[in-house]
C-alpha cells in the first residue's frame, strides 16, 4: 500500500462524492423530460445539499444519540462502498478490503442503521418505514447473492476487481447466464435504491412510501448526509452493475493518466444507465408494497435460472 | 515434582468450580457473599480454563485416566484441539456471564442463592467434563449431570406453573436425546465391549451401522442443540430460566451438542458418506428458516432470542452438512473452509447471543417486563445496556464488521465452491441452498431490528419505564467483556482462524493456515486474494473515519446548531406511544408473506364491536402435528399398562418371578 | 471451463434456448390471457431463430423447412387463431391460478433442476452442436406441463399444450438436428387441427356451462 495507491484511492472516493449527486440530478432531469415537465437544473442536488447543510438541525424531543449518529454511519458505509467498487481503476488499495458479499454486508449495515434511526423517534410513519425497508432488504438479498454467485462462477472469484479484470480482458462470448443475472441485478437495484416500482423517491405524505417514511424526522445536515448517502448508494450500485456486466474501460493500474482516461467512458456509461433508469421509472407505476415480494421473487427466479443455465450450458468445454 | 499438564489444570478447574459451588452451601442465604465473592471466583476459574485451552490448541493430545466411577470403569479423559477450541469458548464466555451474574442474582427470587450457586457451577463443571470425556461412560455421566444441573437452573423460579412445565419439557427431550446418544455409542462400540473413544475410532463399521450411529447421534445431539423437529423445549426453557442461565444455555450448552456431533461424525466415525451431509444440510436449512421466521414474530424478548438461537444452530448444522459433503468427496481444502465457518460461528454465536440474553436480563431487572409490547425508549434510561446490545444486534444480524458476518462469509465462500461437486444433483441444488442461507441472514436482520428498535428505541410504551435504571457495574463489566469478544472476533478473523485451524486440522487432516499465513493478520483470504478477501479493520477504520471526519468537516465548514422541537410525523397530531408499531405490527409483513409456515389464531375486530381489538397468537405447527399426537399415543399406551396394576404386592412379586423365569429360559451362554 | 470454447453459433443457440426457458417461466406466471398468447408467439419466434441458427451453422437443409413451419404455424397462425378465439369468446379476463405464483415458481425451479440432471447423461451421448440445450428443452416441456396442471381456464391450457410442443421441437433439434420431415409435418398438422378442434370445443363448453372454467367439467362423470 504505497502513497500513490492511497492517493489514487482518495481520488476515486472524491470523484464518487462529486459524481453521485450529479447522477441523481441527471436521472431527475431525464425523468422530467420523459414526463414532459420542465426539468430541474442538473446541479439541483448540489443546491439542495448546500441549502440543507446551512439549515439548523431540528431534533425531535425523543431523539436519542443513535438518531444523531446514524446519518454519519450511513454516509460512512456508502463512502466505503464507493471506495470498494471499481469505478475508475481495479487496482486500488481498498479493493481487497471487501468482495461482493462483504459489499452486500455494507449495504445491510447501512440499512439496519437507517431503520433503527427511523424507529428512534417513535412516530407512526418511522417504524412503518423501518419495517418496510427491512422487508425489501430480506427479499432482495437472496436474489443479489444468486447474481453474485453467477458472476463469481464465471470469473472464479467474488472479488469485484478480479471479476472486472476477467470479464473485460477475455474473448468476447455470449453468456446467457450473465444476461439473466443482469436483469435480476437491475430489479434488485431498483428495489434497493428505493426506486419505482418498489418505492417512489419523489413521493411524500403517502402511505406507500418506504425510504421517505424513514427519514421524515431528519433535517438540516443530517438530512443532507442521508440524501448524499442515497446518491452514493445509487452511484455505487450503478458502478457495481457496470463493473459486473459492462466492465470495459476500467483502468487496470493506479496511475493517474489511466484513471483520468477512464473518466469519460464512465461518465458515458453512467449517463446511459441513468437515462434507462429514468425510462424504467416513467413507464412503470409504483406497485403495492405486497407486490414487492413477487417483483423480487422474479428477480430471484431470474438469478437462479442464470445460475442453472450457467451450470448446464457453460461449464463444459 | 511432576509437571502440571494442561489436562491436569483443567481437572483442577473442574474441582475448583465444584468447590466454589459447594462453598455457596455454607451460607445459602448470604447473597452478598455469594454474589460478590463466589461468582467472581467462578469467573476467575473460567479465565483459567479459557487460557489453558487456548494454550493447548494445536498441542499433542493428552490423555488421563481417573479412577473414579465404578470399579473397572475408570473415566478416560482426553484434551485435544477439538476439546480445546470448545474449552476456549466455555472458559471465556463463562467469564462474562459469571461477572454479570455477580451483579444479577438478588434476594427473594426463587431458589436460595447458595443452591443456585451450586447448580450454576456444577453446570459449568459438567460441561467441561463433557468436553474432556474420552469414553462413552464418562461422557454420558457428564452429559446427564449437565442436563440435570441446567434443569434445576431453568426451574429457579419454580413457583410459576409454566416454568415448571417448561422445565419438565426440557428434561423430557433432553432424556430422549440422551437415549439416542447412548444408542449411538452402543452402535459404535460394535459389540467389542470397549467403551472408550479410542476403541470406537478403531472399529470399522459397515456403512449401514455407521449411518445408523450417525443418524442416532444427529438426533440425540440435535435434541440438545435445538434442531427441528426436536426444538420445542428451547423457546420454552430459555425464557423461563434466569437471564445468565439462558445466556449460558444458549451460548455454551448448545455448543456442547455441536461438539458432540462433530466428535462423532468426524472423529469417531471416520469416513463419512455423502448423504449424511445432505441430511444435516437439509435439517439445518429447515431449522434455520424455521427459527428465524418464528423469531421475527415473537412478542417476548427472550423467546425471540431463543428462536434466533435455533436459527443459528441451523446455520451451524448447514455448515456441518457442507463439510461432510466436501469431506466425503475428499475435497479436504473446501471441507476445511466449511469447518472453519462452523467453528467460527460457534464462537461468534456464543459471544453475541449470551451478550443479548444478558442485556434482556438487565432490561428485565430494570423494568420487570419481558413483553416487547410494554417496553420502548430504554436507550434514554439505560444507555450502557443499549449501546452494548447494539453490538450484539449487529453481530447477530450477520453484518460487518462484527463477528456474525465472518462465519456467514466463510460459509457462503464454501457454498460458492459447491458447483464443483462431482455429483450431478448436488452441484445444482446446493448452490441454490446458499440463497436460503442469505434469506435467513437477512431475516435475522429483520428480527434484530425489531428486537432492538422495540426495546430500546421509540417512545416508552408504559409510564413505569420512566423509572428504569441502567445496569450496575458488575453487569456492565460482564456485558463489556462479551461485547469485546464479539468485536475481536469480528476484527481479527485471521488470527482467530489460525487458532481454530488446529481443530480443523485434527478433524480433517488439513486446514486453512497454509493459504492464510502469508496475507498478514489484517486480511482474511481463505483461498487467495484474487479469489476473495475481506479486511474488517479497513471496514471499521473507513466507517469510523468518515463518521468523525464528516462530523468535523460539517461542523467546521457549516455549523453545529441544533434545536429541539416536537416530532413532525407529517403533521400527524396524535403522537403518543400508542401510535408506534407494536411488536406484532412490526412483524406483520412476515406473517403475511410466510403465512403457511405459522399456525395463526387471530381475532379481527368487526364493525359491531363495542370494544374492538385485534389479537394474534402464533403457534408452532410441530407442536400440533407431531407432539400432541405423539403425547396422545404415549398416553394411550401407558393407559394400557395400567391394566397390569393390581395393587396387591403378591401380583407384583409374581411379575418379577415370571420375568426371572423367562430370562433364565431365554438367556443362554 | 470458459464459454469461449463454444463456437459463436453455439453460444447464440444457447442464448436462444435460455430465452425460451425464460419465456416458459413468464408464461407460467402470466395471469392474463392476451399477454399469455403473445408470450407464446414470442417463444415460437425464438424457437424459429434458434432453428435458423442451427440450420445455418450445420448446413442441414431440412431444418430450414422446420424453421419456416415454426414461423408460419406458431408465430403467425396459432396466435392469430387464439386471438380470434379470445375475442369471439369474450374471455379477456384474468387467468386465475390454483396455487399462488411464488409457489409455482419454486416448483418450476425444482423441475428445471430435475430436467437438467435427467438430460445431462443423454446429452453426453449426443455430439450435436446443440446438445447442451436438451436440458432446457426438457425443462420447457415440464414447465408447460406444470402450466396445464395449474390452470383452470381452457385457453391457457391449450397454450400450455402448444408450448409443450415447442419444447419437444427444441428437444428434437438439440438431440438429433430435428425429427424426420414426415414426422415433423405430421406433428405440425396435428397441433393445428388440435387447436382448431379445441376451439370448436370451447364454443360447445361455453354454451353448455356459460363459462370456460374447466372445473365445471368435473361434473361430467358417471354418477
Coordinates of N, CA and C in Angstrom, one line a residue, chain A residues 104-222:
Chain A
X104 N -22.4 -6.5 0.0 CA -23.8 -6.6 0.4 C -23.9 -6.4 1.9
X105 N -22.9 -6.8 2.7 CA -22.9 -6.6 4.1 C -22.9 -5.1 4.4
X106 N -22.1 -4.3 3.7 CA -22.0 -2.9 4.0 C -23.4 -2.3 3.8
X107 N -24.0 -2.6 2.7 CA -25.3 -2.0 2.4 C -26.3 -2.5 3.5
X108 N -26.1 -3.7 4.0 CA -27.0 -4.2 5.0 C -26.8 -3.4 6.3
X109 N -25.6 -3.1 6.6 CA -25.3 -2.3 7.8 C -25.9 -1.0 7.8
X110 N -25.8 -0.3 6.6 CA -26.4 1.0 6.4 C -28.0 0.9 6.6
X111 N -28.5 -0.2 6.0 CA -29.9 -0.4 6.1 C -30.4 -0.6 7.6
X112 N -29.7 -1.4 8.3 CA -30.1 -1.6 9.7 C -30.0 -0.3 10.5
X113 N -29.0 0.5 10.2 CA -28.8 1.8 11.0 C -30.0 2.8 10.6
X114 N -30.3 2.9 9.3 CA -31.3 3.8 9.0 C -32.7 3.4 9.5
X115 N -32.9 2.0 9.5 CA -34.2 1.5 10.0 C -34.3 1.8 11.5
X116 N -33.1 1.6 12.2 CA -33.2 1.8 13.7 C -33.4 3.3 13.9
X117 N -32.7 4.1 13.2 CA -32.9 5.6 13.4 C -34.4 5.9 13.1
X118 N -35.0 5.3 12.1 CA -36.4 5.6 11.8 C -37.3 5.2 13.0
X119 N -36.9 4.2 13.7 CA -37.8 3.8 14.8 C -37.5 4.6 16.1
X120 N -36.4 5.4 16.0 CA -36.0 6.0 17.3 C -36.9 7.1 17.8
X121 N -37.6 7.9 17.0 CA -38.4 8.9 17.5 C -39.7 8.3 18.0
X122 N -40.1 7.2 17.4 CA -41.3 6.6 17.9 C -42.6 7.2 17.3
X123 N -42.5 7.5 16.0 CA -43.7 8.0 15.3 C -44.3 6.9 14.5
X124 N -45.5 7.1 14.0 CA -46.2 6.0 13.3 C -45.5 5.8 11.9
X125 N -45.1 6.8 11.3 CA -44.5 6.6 9.9 C -43.1 6.0 10.0
X126 N -42.4 6.4 11.1 CA -41.0 6.0 11.2 C -40.9 4.5 11.2
X127 N -41.6 3.9 12.2 CA -41.5 2.4 12.3 C -42.1 1.7 11.1
X128 N -43.1 2.3 10.5 CA -43.6 1.7 9.3 C -42.6 1.7 8.2
X129 N -41.9 2.8 8.0 CA -40.8 2.8 7.0 C -39.7 1.8 7.4
X130 N -39.4 1.8 8.6 CA -38.3 0.9 9.0 C -38.6 -0.6 8.7
X131 N -39.8 -1.0 9.0 CA -40.1 -2.4 8.8 C -40.2 -2.7 7.3
X132 N -40.7 -1.7 6.5 CA -40.8 -2.0 5.1 C -39.4 -2.0 4.5
X133 N -38.5 -1.2 5.0 CA -37.1 -1.2 4.4 C -36.5 -2.6 4.7
X134 N -36.7 -3.1 5.9 CA -36.2 -4.4 6.2 C -36.8 -5.5 5.4
X135 N -38.1 -5.3 5.1 CA -38.8 -6.2 4.2 C -38.2 -6.3 2.9
X136 N -38.0 -5.1 2.3 CA -37.4 -5.1 0.9 C -36.0 -5.7 1.0
X137 N -35.3 -5.4 2.1 CA -33.9 -5.9 2.3 C -33.9 -7.4 2.2
X138 N -34.7 -8.1 3.0 CA -34.6 -9.5 3.1 C -35.1 -10.2 1.8
X139 N -36.0 -9.5 1.1 CA -36.4 -10.0 -0.2 C -35.3 -9.9 -1.3
X140 N -34.6 -8.8 -1.2 CA -33.6 -8.5 -2.3 C -32.3 -9.3 -2.1
X141 N -31.9 -9.5 -0.9 CA -30.6 -10.1 -0.7 C -30.4 -11.5 -1.2
X142 N -31.3 -12.4 -1.1 CA -31.1 -13.7 -1.8 C -30.9 -13.6 -3.3
X143 N -31.7 -12.7 -3.9 CA -31.6 -12.5 -5.4 C -30.2 -12.0 -5.7
X144 N -29.8 -11.0 -4.9 CA -28.5 -10.4 -5.1 C -27.4 -11.4 -5.0
X145 N -27.5 -12.3 -4.0 CA -26.5 -13.3 -3.8 C -26.4 -14.2 -5.0
X146 N -27.6 -14.6 -5.5 CA -27.5 -15.5 -6.7 C -26.9 -14.8 -7.9
X147 N -27.1 -13.5 -8.0 CA -26.5 -12.8 -9.1 C -25.0 -12.9 -8.9
X148 N -24.5 -12.6 -7.6 CA -23.1 -12.7 -7.3 C -22.5 -14.0 -7.6
X149 N -23.3 -15.1 -7.2 CA -22.8 -16.4 -7.5 C -22.6 -16.7 -9.0
X150 N -23.5 -16.2 -9.8 CA -23.4 -16.4 -11.2 C -22.1 -15.7 -11.8
X151 N -22.0 -14.5 -11.4 CA -20.8 -13.8 -11.9 C -19.5 -14.3 -11.3
X152 N -19.6 -14.7 -10.0 CA -18.4 -15.3 -9.4 C -18.0 -16.6 -10.0
X153 N -19.0 -17.4 -10.5 CA -18.6 -18.6 -11.1 C -17.9 -18.5 -12.4
X154 N -18.2 -17.4 -13.2 CA -17.6 -17.2 -14.4 C -16.1 -16.8 -14.2
X155 N -15.9 -15.9 -13.2 CA -14.5 -15.4 -13.0 C -13.8 -16.2 -11.9
X156 N -14.5 -17.2 -11.3 CA -13.9 -17.9 -10.2 C -13.4 -17.0 -9.1
X157 N -14.2 -16.0 -8.8 CA -13.8 -15.1 -7.7 C -15.0 -14.2 -7.3
X158 N -15.0 -13.9 -6.1 CA -16.0 -12.9 -5.6 C -15.5 -11.5 -5.5
X159 N -14.2 -11.4 -5.7 CA -13.6 -10.0 -5.6 C -14.0 -9.2 -6.8
X160 N -14.5 -8.0 -6.6 CA -15.0 -7.2 -7.7 C -13.9 -6.9 -8.7
X161 N -12.8 -6.6 -8.2 CA -11.7 -6.2 -9.1 C -11.3 -7.4 -10.0
X162 N -11.3 -8.6 -9.5 CA -10.9 -9.8 -10.3 C -12.0 -10.0 -11.3
X163 N -13.3 -9.9 -10.9 CA -14.4 -10.1 -11.8 C -14.2 -9.2 -13.0
X164 N -14.0 -7.9 -12.7 CA -13.8 -6.9 -13.8 C -12.7 -7.3 -14.7
X165 N -11.5 -7.7 -14.1 CA -10.4 -8.0 -15.0 C -10.7 -9.2 -15.8
X166 N -11.3 -10.2 -15.3 CA -11.6 -11.4 -16.1 C -12.5 -11.1 -17.2
X167 N -13.6 -10.4 -16.9 CA -14.6 -10.2 -17.9 C -14.2 -9.2 -18.9
X168 N -13.4 -8.2 -18.5 CA -13.0 -7.2 -19.5 C -11.9 -7.7 -20.5
X169 N -11.1 -8.6 -20.0 CA -10.0 -8.9 -20.8 C -10.1 -10.4 -21.3
X170 N -11.2 -10.7 -21.8 CA -11.3 -12.1 -22.3 C -11.9 -12.0 -23.7
X171 N -11.9 -13.1 -24.4 CA -12.5 -13.1 -25.7 C -14.0 -12.8 -25.6
X172 N -14.6 -12.2 -26.5 CA -16.0 -11.9 -26.4 C -16.8 -13.2 -26.5
X173 N -17.7 -13.4 -25.6 CA -18.5 -14.6 -25.7 C -19.9 -14.2 -25.1
X174 N -20.9 -14.9 -25.6 CA -22.3 -14.6 -25.1 C -22.5 -15.5 -23.9
X175 N -22.8 -14.9 -22.8 CA -23.1 -15.7 -21.6 C -24.6 -15.5 -21.3
X176 N -25.5 -16.4 -21.6 CA -26.9 -16.3 -21.3 C -27.1 -16.1 -19.8
X177 N -26.2 -16.7 -19.0 CA -26.4 -16.6 -17.6 C -26.2 -15.2 -17.1
X178 N -25.2 -14.5 -17.8 CA -24.9 -13.1 -17.4 C -26.1 -12.2 -17.7
X179 N -26.8 -12.6 -18.9 CA -28.0 -11.8 -19.2 C -29.0 -11.9 -18.1
X180 N -29.3 -13.1 -17.7 CA -30.3 -13.4 -16.7 C -29.9 -12.6 -15.4
X181 N -28.6 -12.8 -15.0 CA -28.1 -12.1 -13.8 C -28.2 -10.6 -13.9
X182 N -28.0 -10.1 -15.1 CA -28.0 -8.6 -15.3 C -29.5 -8.1 -15.1
X183 N -30.4 -8.8 -15.7 CA -31.8 -8.4 -15.4 C -32.2 -8.5 -14.0
X184 N -31.8 -9.6 -13.3 CA -32.1 -9.7 -11.9 C -31.4 -8.6 -11.1
X185 N -30.2 -8.3 -11.5 CA -29.5 -7.2 -10.8 C -30.2 -5.9 -10.9
X186 N -30.8 -5.6 -12.1 CA -31.5 -4.4 -12.3 C -32.7 -4.3 -11.4
X187 N -33.4 -5.5 -11.3 CA -34.6 -5.5 -10.4 C -34.2 -5.2 -9.0
X188 N -33.1 -5.9 -8.6 CA -32.7 -5.7 -7.2 C -32.2 -4.3 -6.9
X189 N -31.5 -3.7 -7.9 CA -31.1 -2.3 -7.7 C -32.2 -1.4 -7.6
X190 N -33.3 -1.6 -8.4 CA -34.4 -0.7 -8.3 C -35.0 -0.8 -6.9
X191 N -35.1 -2.0 -6.4 CA -35.7 -2.1 -5.0 C -34.8 -1.5 -4.0
X192 N -33.5 -1.8 -4.1 CA -32.6 -1.4 -3.0 C -32.4 0.1 -3.0
X193 N -32.6 0.8 -4.2 CA -32.4 2.2 -4.2 C -33.7 3.0 -4.1
X194 N -34.7 2.3 -3.6 CA -36.0 2.9 -3.4 C -36.5 3.6 -4.6
X195 N -36.5 2.9 -5.7 CA -37.0 3.5 -7.0 C -38.3 2.9 -7.4
X196 N -39.0 3.5 -8.3 CA -40.2 2.9 -8.9 C -39.8 1.7 -9.6
X197 N -40.5 0.5 -9.5 CA -41.8 0.4 -9.0 C -41.9 -0.1 -7.5
X198 N -40.8 -0.2 -6.8 CA -40.9 -0.6 -5.4 C -41.2 0.6 -4.5
X199 N -40.6 1.7 -4.7 CA -40.8 2.8 -3.9 C -40.7 4.0 -4.8
X200 N -41.1 5.2 -4.4 CA -41.1 6.3 -5.2 C -40.3 7.4 -4.5
X201 N -39.1 7.8 -5.0 CA -38.3 8.8 -4.3 C -38.9 10.1 -4.3
X202 N -39.9 10.4 -5.2 CA -40.4 11.7 -5.3 C -41.7 11.9 -4.4
X203 N -42.1 10.8 -3.8 CA -43.4 10.9 -3.1 C -43.2 11.4 -1.6
X204 N -44.2 11.9 -1.1 CA -44.3 12.3 0.3 C -45.7 12.1 0.7
X205 N -45.9 12.0 2.0 CA -47.3 12.0 2.5 C -48.2 11.0 1.9
X206 N -47.6 9.9 1.6 CA -48.3 8.8 1.0 C -48.1 7.6 1.8
X207 N -49.1 6.8 2.0 CA -48.9 5.6 2.9 C -48.0 4.6 2.3
X208 N -47.7 4.7 1.0 CA -46.9 3.7 0.4 C -45.4 3.9 0.5
X209 N -45.0 5.0 1.0 CA -43.6 5.4 0.9 C -42.7 4.5 1.8
X210 N -41.5 4.3 1.4 CA -40.6 3.5 2.3 C -39.4 4.4 2.8
X211 N -38.6 4.7 1.8 CA -37.4 5.5 2.2 C -37.8 6.8 2.8
X212 N -38.7 7.5 2.2 CA -39.1 8.8 2.7 C -39.7 8.7 4.1
X213 N -40.4 7.6 4.4 CA -41.1 7.5 5.7 C -40.0 7.4 6.8
X214 N -38.9 6.8 6.4 CA -37.9 6.6 7.4 C -37.2 7.9 7.8
X215 N -37.0 8.8 6.8 CA -36.2 10.0 7.1 C -37.1 11.2 7.3
X216 N -38.3 11.0 7.6 CA -39.2 12.2 7.8 C -38.7 13.1 8.9
X217 N -38.2 12.5 10.0 CA -37.8 13.4 11.1 C -36.4 14.0 11.0
X218 N -35.7 13.7 9.9 CA -34.4 14.3 9.7 C -34.5 15.7 9.1
X219 N -33.5 16.5 9.5 CA -33.5 17.8 8.9 C -32.1 18.3 8.9
X220 N -31.8 19.4 8.2 CA -30.5 20.1 8.2 C -29.4 19.2 7.7
X221 N -28.3 19.2 8.4 CA -27.1 18.5 7.9 C -27.3 17.0 8.0
X222 N -28.2 16.5 8.9 CA -28.4 15.1 8.9 C -29.1 14.6 7.7

